[in-house]
Amino acid sequence: MQVALVHEWFNEVAGSEKCVGEFNTLYPDADIFALVDWLDDASRQSLLGGKQTQTSFIQRLPFARKHFRQYLPLFPIAIEQFNLDKYDLVLSSSHLVAKGALTHHGQLHVCYCHTPVRYAWDMYHDYLRGGNLQNSSIKSWLSRRTLHHLRLWDVLSSNRVDHFIANSHYIRKRIQKIYRREAHVIYPPVDTNRFSLVTNKDDYYLAFSRLVPYKRIDLIVQAFAHTKRKLVVVGNGPEMEKLRGMATPNIEFLGFQDDQRVAILMQQAKALVFAALEDFGIIPVEAQACGTPVICLNQGGTAETVLHGKTGIHFQEQSVAAIRQAVDEFEARQTQLLDAASISEFAQQFSVTRFRQDINQHIAQLLEQKI
């Protein structure tokens, strides 16, 4: 069986790229296609076993290395230029255009969908507002026109997929809403083995993510400001100075920390506080693998990956008051309900081993049905 793996781009090793890495482990002879590939040698070796990808014409366009996203209007036609005719199985890892690769009736195209295109659909107005594109300028008009055509192509290209796999039930519902297609849910792989159980916790809360607006670290900082509770914030990003301006002496900013230090901080934290609305959310699962409970939003992926009253505490909205109330509830209930060993055991259902087994079994069933 000849297999093709299709992904949008390789410019870093994040959650979606790790999924492709696991696909490559399952299908070591597969060929890999992407719009662009800027991986360094070390990342390529660890993620893809050193394998080279076949890239699109976007790779060769001026300034593509730093600004390839500016070529968004060309992405649909670029993904359609890959000739995948010889492959029996096409497995796409898609959050934008990878699912739009062209296949014929004799092939099986399975799409592992991280999300339908967020900034073209439910985050469309947030995207325009964040880019100051709500005015009547030419740039605004061009952006709106590009996203309008992307929405049309996005729905059209969803019909090219034979079977969708969603990375959470939250995304399954979005696939059904936007594409009118059913999807099978397989949670993405989390390297739970990297985060060993620690039962003795220190007296601090942890917030860990890129410091960008949608992560809502600002709400967490405000919720802890002017309290006696210690908050440790890990991560870098454009919001750093703004967040420091909100902080009081009980809040400490550590900036970027390497993987080893992050693991130690997660293991020793009283709880992780996580306010982002995520499609899945790997960081809360990593914290739970350490036996560390999570205080998080009861929406999106964290509504599924954190069990209220058992592995953490949910809050119902992204607000300072809701986070404060959830922290109060956590402190009142932690000795009664939250057991570190049980939390760590719960997190193992999101492991890399489980992901490989589920993907392998599901695709084998689809191939049998195809035959």
Coordinates of C-alpha atoms in Angstrom, one line a residue:
M1 CA 0.0 0.0 0.0
Q2 CA 1.3 3.4 -1.0
V3 CA 0.6 6.2 1.5
A4 CA 0.8 10.0 1.1
L5 CA 0.8 12.3 4.2
V6 CA -0.4 15.9 3.5
H7 CA 0.1 18.8 5.9
E8 CA -0.1 22.6 5.5
W9 CA 3.4 23.5 6.5
F10 CA 6.5 22.6 8.6
N11 CA 8.0 25.7 10.2
E12 CA 7.9 24.6 13.8
V13 CA 7.2 21.4 15.8
A14 CA 3.8 22.0 17.4
G15 CA 0.7 19.8 18.1
S16 CA -0.4 19.3 14.5
E17 CA 3.2 18.5 13.3
K18 CA 3.5 15.9 16.1
C19 CA 0.4 14.2 14.7
V20 CA 2.1 14.0 11.3
G21 CA 5.2 12.6 13.0
E22 CA 3.0 9.8 14.5
F23 CA 1.5 9.2 11.1
N24 CA 5.0 8.8 9.7
T25 CA 5.8 6.3 12.5
L26 CA 2.7 4.2 11.5
Y27 CA 3.5 4.5 7.8
P28 CA 7.3 4.8 7.6
D29 CA 7.4 4.4 3.8
A30 CA 4.9 7.2 3.2
D31 CA 5.7 10.3 1.1
I32 CA 5.1 13.6 2.8
F33 CA 3.7 16.7 1.1
A34 CA 3.4 20.3 2.5
L35 CA 3.0 23.8 1.1
V36 CA 6.4 24.8 2.7
D37 CA 9.0 23.1 4.9
W38 CA 11.5 25.1 7.0
L39 CA 12.4 22.5 9.6
D40 CA 16.0 22.4 10.8
D41 CA 17.9 19.2 10.7
A42 CA 17.4 18.3 14.4
S43 CA 13.6 18.9 14.2
R44 CA 13.4 17.0 10.9
Q45 CA 15.2 14.0 12.4
S46 CA 13.1 13.9 15.6
L47 CA 9.8 14.5 13.9
L48 CA 10.1 12.8 10.5
G49 CA 13.1 10.5 10.9
G50 CA 15.1 12.8 8.6
K51 CA 12.6 12.4 5.8
Q52 CA 12.4 15.2 3.2
T53 CA 9.0 16.6 2.2
Q54 CA 7.7 17.5 -1.2
T55 CA 6.8 21.2 -1.2
S56 CA 4.6 23.5 -3.4
F57 CA 5.6 26.5 -5.5
I58 CA 4.9 28.6 -2.3
Q59 CA 8.3 27.5 -1.1
R60 CA 10.1 29.3 -3.9
L61 CA 8.2 32.6 -3.8
P62 CA 10.0 35.8 -2.6
F63 CA 10.2 36.2 1.2
A64 CA 8.3 32.9 1.7
R65 CA 10.6 31.8 4.5
K66 CA 9.4 34.5 6.9
H67 CA 6.1 35.6 5.3
F68 CA 4.6 32.5 3.7
R69 CA 1.3 33.1 5.4
Q70 CA 0.9 36.3 3.3
Y71 CA 0.4 34.0 0.3
L72 CA -2.9 32.7 1.8
P73 CA -4.9 33.4 -1.4
L74 CA -2.6 31.0 -3.3
F75 CA -2.9 28.1 -0.8
P76 CA -5.9 26.4 -2.3
I77 CA -4.4 26.2 -5.8
A78 CA -1.0 25.2 -4.3
I79 CA -2.4 22.2 -2.4
E80 CA -4.3 21.1 -5.6
Q81 CA -1.0 20.9 -7.6
F82 CA 0.3 17.9 -5.7
N83 CA -0.1 14.8 -7.9
L84 CA -1.3 12.0 -5.5
D85 CA -2.6 9.7 -8.2
K86 CA -0.4 6.7 -7.3
Y87 CA -1.3 6.5 -3.6
D88 CA -3.8 4.1 -2.1
L89 CA -4.2 6.1 1.1
V90 CA -4.0 9.8 1.4
L91 CA -3.9 10.9 5.1
S92 CA -4.2 14.7 5.5
S93 CA -3.5 16.7 8.7
S94 CA -5.5 19.8 8.1
H95 CA -6.4 23.0 9.8
L96 CA -6.5 25.1 6.6
V97 CA -6.2 23.6 3.1
A98 CA -4.5 20.2 3.4
K99 CA -7.9 18.4 3.2
G100 CA -8.3 20.0 -0.3
A101 CA -5.7 17.8 -2.0
L102 CA -7.1 16.2 -5.1
T103 CA -7.7 12.4 -5.2
H104 CA -9.7 10.0 -7.4
H105 CA -12.4 7.4 -6.7
G106 CA -10.0 4.5 -6.3
Q107 CA -8.2 6.2 -3.3
L108 CA -9.1 6.5 0.3
H109 CA -8.7 10.1 1.7
V110 CA -8.8 10.3 5.5
C111 CA -8.5 13.8 7.0
Y112 CA -7.4 14.3 10.6
C113 CA -9.0 17.7 11.1
H114 CA -7.5 19.9 13.8
T115 CA -10.2 22.5 13.1
P116 CA -12.1 24.1 10.2
V117 CA -10.4 27.4 9.3
R118 CA -11.0 29.5 12.4
Y119 CA -10.3 32.9 11.0
A120 CA -12.6 32.3 8.0
W121 CA -15.5 31.1 10.1
D122 CA -16.2 31.6 13.8
M123 CA -13.3 33.9 14.5
Y124 CA -13.8 35.9 11.3
H125 CA -14.8 39.1 13.1
D126 CA -12.1 38.7 15.8
Y127 CA -9.6 38.3 13.0
L128 CA -10.7 41.6 11.3
R129 CA -10.8 43.4 14.6
G130 CA -7.3 42.2 15.6
G131 CA -5.9 43.2 12.3
N132 CA -7.7 46.6 12.3
L133 CA -9.5 45.5 9.2
Q134 CA -13.1 46.6 10.1
N135 CA -12.8 49.8 8.2
S136 CA -13.4 50.5 4.5
S137 CA -9.8 50.5 3.4
I138 CA -8.6 48.6 0.3
K139 CA -6.6 46.3 2.6
S140 CA -9.8 45.5 4.6
W141 CA -11.8 44.9 1.4
L142 CA -9.1 42.6 0.0
S143 CA -8.9 40.6 3.3
R144 CA -12.7 40.2 3.4
R145 CA -12.8 39.1 -0.2
T146 CA -10.0 36.6 0.3
L147 CA -11.7 35.1 3.3
H148 CA -15.1 35.0 1.5
H149 CA -13.6 32.9 -1.3
L150 CA -11.7 30.8 1.2
R151 CA -15.0 29.9 2.9
L152 CA -16.5 28.8 -0.5
W153 CA -13.5 26.7 -1.3
D154 CA -13.3 25.3 2.2
V155 CA -16.8 23.9 2.0
L156 CA -16.3 22.7 -1.6
S157 CA -13.0 20.9 -0.7
S158 CA -14.6 19.2 2.3
N159 CA -16.4 16.9 -0.2
R160 CA -13.0 15.6 -1.3
V161 CA -12.5 13.8 2.0
D162 CA -13.9 10.3 2.3
H163 CA -13.7 10.2 6.1
F164 CA -13.0 12.9 8.7
I165 CA -11.3 12.3 12.1
A166 CA -11.8 15.1 14.6
N167 CA -9.3 15.8 17.4
S168 CA -12.1 16.4 19.9
H169 CA -15.9 16.3 20.2
Y170 CA -15.8 20.1 20.1
I171 CA -14.2 20.0 16.6
R172 CA -16.5 17.2 15.6
K173 CA -19.4 19.5 16.2
R174 CA -17.7 22.3 14.2
I175 CA -17.1 19.9 11.3
Q176 CA -20.8 19.0 11.3
K177 CA -21.9 22.6 11.5
I178 CA -19.6 23.9 8.7
Y179 CA -19.1 21.0 6.4
R180 CA -22.3 19.0 7.2
R181 CA -20.1 15.9 7.6
E182 CA -19.8 13.4 10.4
A183 CA -16.4 12.7 12.1
H184 CA -14.9 10.1 14.2
V185 CA -13.1 11.5 17.3
I186 CA -9.5 10.5 18.1
Y187 CA -7.7 12.7 20.6
P188 CA -4.2 13.9 19.5
P189 CA -1.1 12.4 21.0
V190 CA 0.4 13.8 24.2
D191 CA 3.8 12.7 25.4
T192 CA 2.5 11.8 28.8
N193 CA 5.7 9.7 29.5
R194 CA 7.7 13.0 29.7
F195 CA 5.7 14.1 32.7
S196 CA 6.1 11.8 35.7
L197 CA 3.8 11.8 38.7
V198 CA 4.7 14.0 41.7
T199 CA 2.4 13.9 44.7
N200 CA 4.0 16.5 46.8
K201 CA 3.0 19.9 45.5
D202 CA 4.4 23.4 46.3
D203 CA 2.2 26.4 47.2
Y204 CA 1.9 28.1 43.8
Y205 CA -0.3 28.1 40.8
L206 CA 1.1 27.9 37.3
A207 CA 0.0 29.6 34.0
F208 CA 2.0 28.4 31.0
S209 CA 1.5 29.3 27.4
R210 CA 2.5 31.7 24.7
L211 CA 1.7 35.2 25.8
V212 CA -0.7 36.1 23.1
P213 CA -4.2 37.6 23.4
Y214 CA -6.4 34.6 22.8
K215 CA -4.7 32.6 25.6
R216 CA -6.3 35.1 28.1
I217 CA -3.4 35.1 30.5
D218 CA -4.5 38.7 31.2
L219 CA -7.6 37.3 32.9
I220 CA -5.5 34.9 35.0
V221 CA -3.1 37.7 36.1
Q222 CA -6.0 40.0 37.1
A223 CA -7.7 37.1 39.0
F224 CA -4.5 36.6 41.1
A225 CA -3.6 40.3 41.4
H226 CA -4.0 41.8 44.9
T227 CA -4.4 38.3 46.5
K228 CA -2.1 36.2 48.8
R229 CA -2.0 33.4 46.2
K230 CA 1.3 32.9 44.4
L231 CA 1.1 32.7 40.6
V232 CA 4.0 31.7 38.4
V233 CA 3.7 32.7 34.7
V234 CA 5.8 30.8 32.1
G235 CA 6.1 31.8 28.5
N236 CA 7.1 34.6 26.2
G237 CA 5.1 36.7 23.7
P238 CA 3.9 40.2 22.7
E239 CA 1.7 40.5 25.8
M240 CA 4.6 40.3 28.3
E241 CA 4.8 44.0 29.1
K242 CA 1.1 44.5 29.3
L243 CA 0.8 41.5 31.7
R244 CA 3.7 42.8 33.9
G245 CA 1.8 46.1 34.2
M246 CA -1.2 44.3 35.6
A247 CA 0.8 42.2 38.1
T248 CA 1.2 42.6 41.9
P249 CA 4.2 41.2 43.9
N250 CA 2.6 37.7 44.3
I251 CA 2.9 37.1 40.6
E252 CA 6.2 36.0 39.1
F253 CA 7.1 36.0 35.4
L254 CA 9.8 33.4 34.4
G255 CA 9.7 34.0 30.6
F256 CA 10.8 31.2 28.3
Q257 CA 11.8 27.9 30.1
D258 CA 13.1 24.7 28.5
D259 CA 11.1 21.5 28.4
Q260 CA 12.9 20.1 31.5
R261 CA 12.2 23.1 33.6
V262 CA 8.6 23.3 32.4
A263 CA 8.1 19.7 33.4
I264 CA 9.4 20.4 36.9
L265 CA 7.2 23.5 37.3
M266 CA 4.2 21.5 36.2
Q267 CA 5.0 18.6 38.6
Q268 CA 5.4 20.9 41.6
A269 CA 2.5 23.3 41.0
K270 CA -0.6 23.2 43.2
A271 CA -2.7 23.6 40.0
L272 CA -2.4 24.8 36.4
V273 CA -4.7 27.7 35.5
F274 CA -5.8 27.7 31.9
A275 CA -8.2 30.2 30.4
A276 CA -7.9 29.7 26.7
L277 CA -10.7 28.4 24.5
E278 CA -8.8 25.6 22.7
D279 CA -9.7 23.0 20.1
F280 CA -8.0 20.4 22.3
G281 CA -5.3 21.9 24.5
I282 CA -2.2 19.8 25.1
I283 CA -0.8 21.7 28.1
P284 CA -3.7 20.8 30.5
V285 CA -3.2 17.1 29.7
E286 CA 0.5 17.4 30.3
A287 CA -0.2 18.9 33.7
Q288 CA -2.6 16.1 34.6
A289 CA 0.1 13.6 33.6
C290 CA 2.2 15.1 36.5
G291 CA -0.8 14.6 38.9
T292 CA -1.4 18.3 38.8
P293 CA -5.1 19.4 38.7
V294 CA -6.2 22.0 36.2
I295 CA -8.5 25.0 36.7
C296 CA -9.9 25.7 33.2
L297 CA -12.7 26.8 30.9
N298 CA -15.7 24.5 30.6
Q299 CA -15.7 25.1 26.8
G300 CA -13.8 23.6 23.9
G301 CA -11.3 20.8 24.4
T302 CA -10.7 21.4 28.1
A303 CA -14.3 20.6 28.8
E304 CA -13.5 17.1 27.6
T305 CA -9.9 16.6 28.9
V306 CA -10.5 17.9 32.5
L307 CA -13.1 16.2 34.7
H308 CA -14.7 18.7 37.0
G309 CA -14.3 17.8 40.6
K310 CA -12.0 14.8 39.8
T311 CA -9.0 16.1 37.8
G312 CA -9.7 19.8 38.1
I313 CA -12.3 22.6 38.4
H314 CA -14.2 24.2 35.5
F315 CA -15.2 27.8 35.2
Q316 CA -18.0 28.7 32.8
E317 CA -16.8 31.9 31.1
Q318 CA -13.6 33.8 30.3
S319 CA -13.8 36.4 33.1
V320 CA -11.8 37.5 36.1
A321 CA -14.7 36.8 38.5
A322 CA -15.2 33.3 37.1
I323 CA -11.5 32.4 37.5
R324 CA -11.4 33.7 41.1
Q325 CA -14.5 31.7 42.0
A326 CA -13.0 28.5 40.4
V327 CA -9.8 29.0 42.4
D328 CA -11.8 29.5 45.6
E329 CA -13.7 26.3 44.8
F330 CA -10.5 24.4 44.1
E331 CA -9.0 25.4 47.5
A332 CA -12.1 24.4 49.3
R333 CA -12.3 21.0 47.6
Q334 CA -8.8 19.9 46.7
T335 CA -8.1 17.7 49.7
Q336 CA -11.5 16.0 49.3
L337 CA -11.7 15.3 45.6
L338 CA -8.4 15.8 43.7
D339 CA -6.0 12.8 44.0
A340 CA -2.7 13.2 42.1
A341 CA -2.3 9.5 41.2
S342 CA -5.9 9.3 39.8
I343 CA -5.3 12.5 37.9
S344 CA -2.1 11.1 36.3
E345 CA -3.9 7.8 35.5
F346 CA -6.7 9.7 33.8
A347 CA -4.2 11.6 31.5
Q348 CA -2.8 8.3 30.1
Q349 CA -5.9 8.0 27.8
F350 CA -4.3 10.8 25.8
S351 CA -0.9 9.1 25.4
V352 CA 1.1 8.6 22.2
T353 CA 0.6 4.8 22.4
R354 CA -3.2 5.2 22.6
F355 CA -3.2 7.6 19.6
R356 CA -1.2 5.2 17.4
Q357 CA -3.5 2.3 18.3
D358 CA -6.6 4.2 17.6
I359 CA -5.4 5.7 14.3
N360 CA -4.1 2.3 13.1
Q361 CA -7.3 0.5 14.0
H362 CA -9.6 3.1 12.6
I363 CA -7.9 3.4 9.3
A364 CA -7.6 -0.4 9.0
Q365 CA -11.4 -0.6 9.3
L366 CA -11.9 2.1 6.7
L367 CA -9.5 0.3 4.3
E368 CA -11.5 -2.9 4.8
Q369 CA -14.7 -1.1 4.0
K370 CA -13.1 0.4 0.9
I371 CA -12.2 -3.0 -0.4

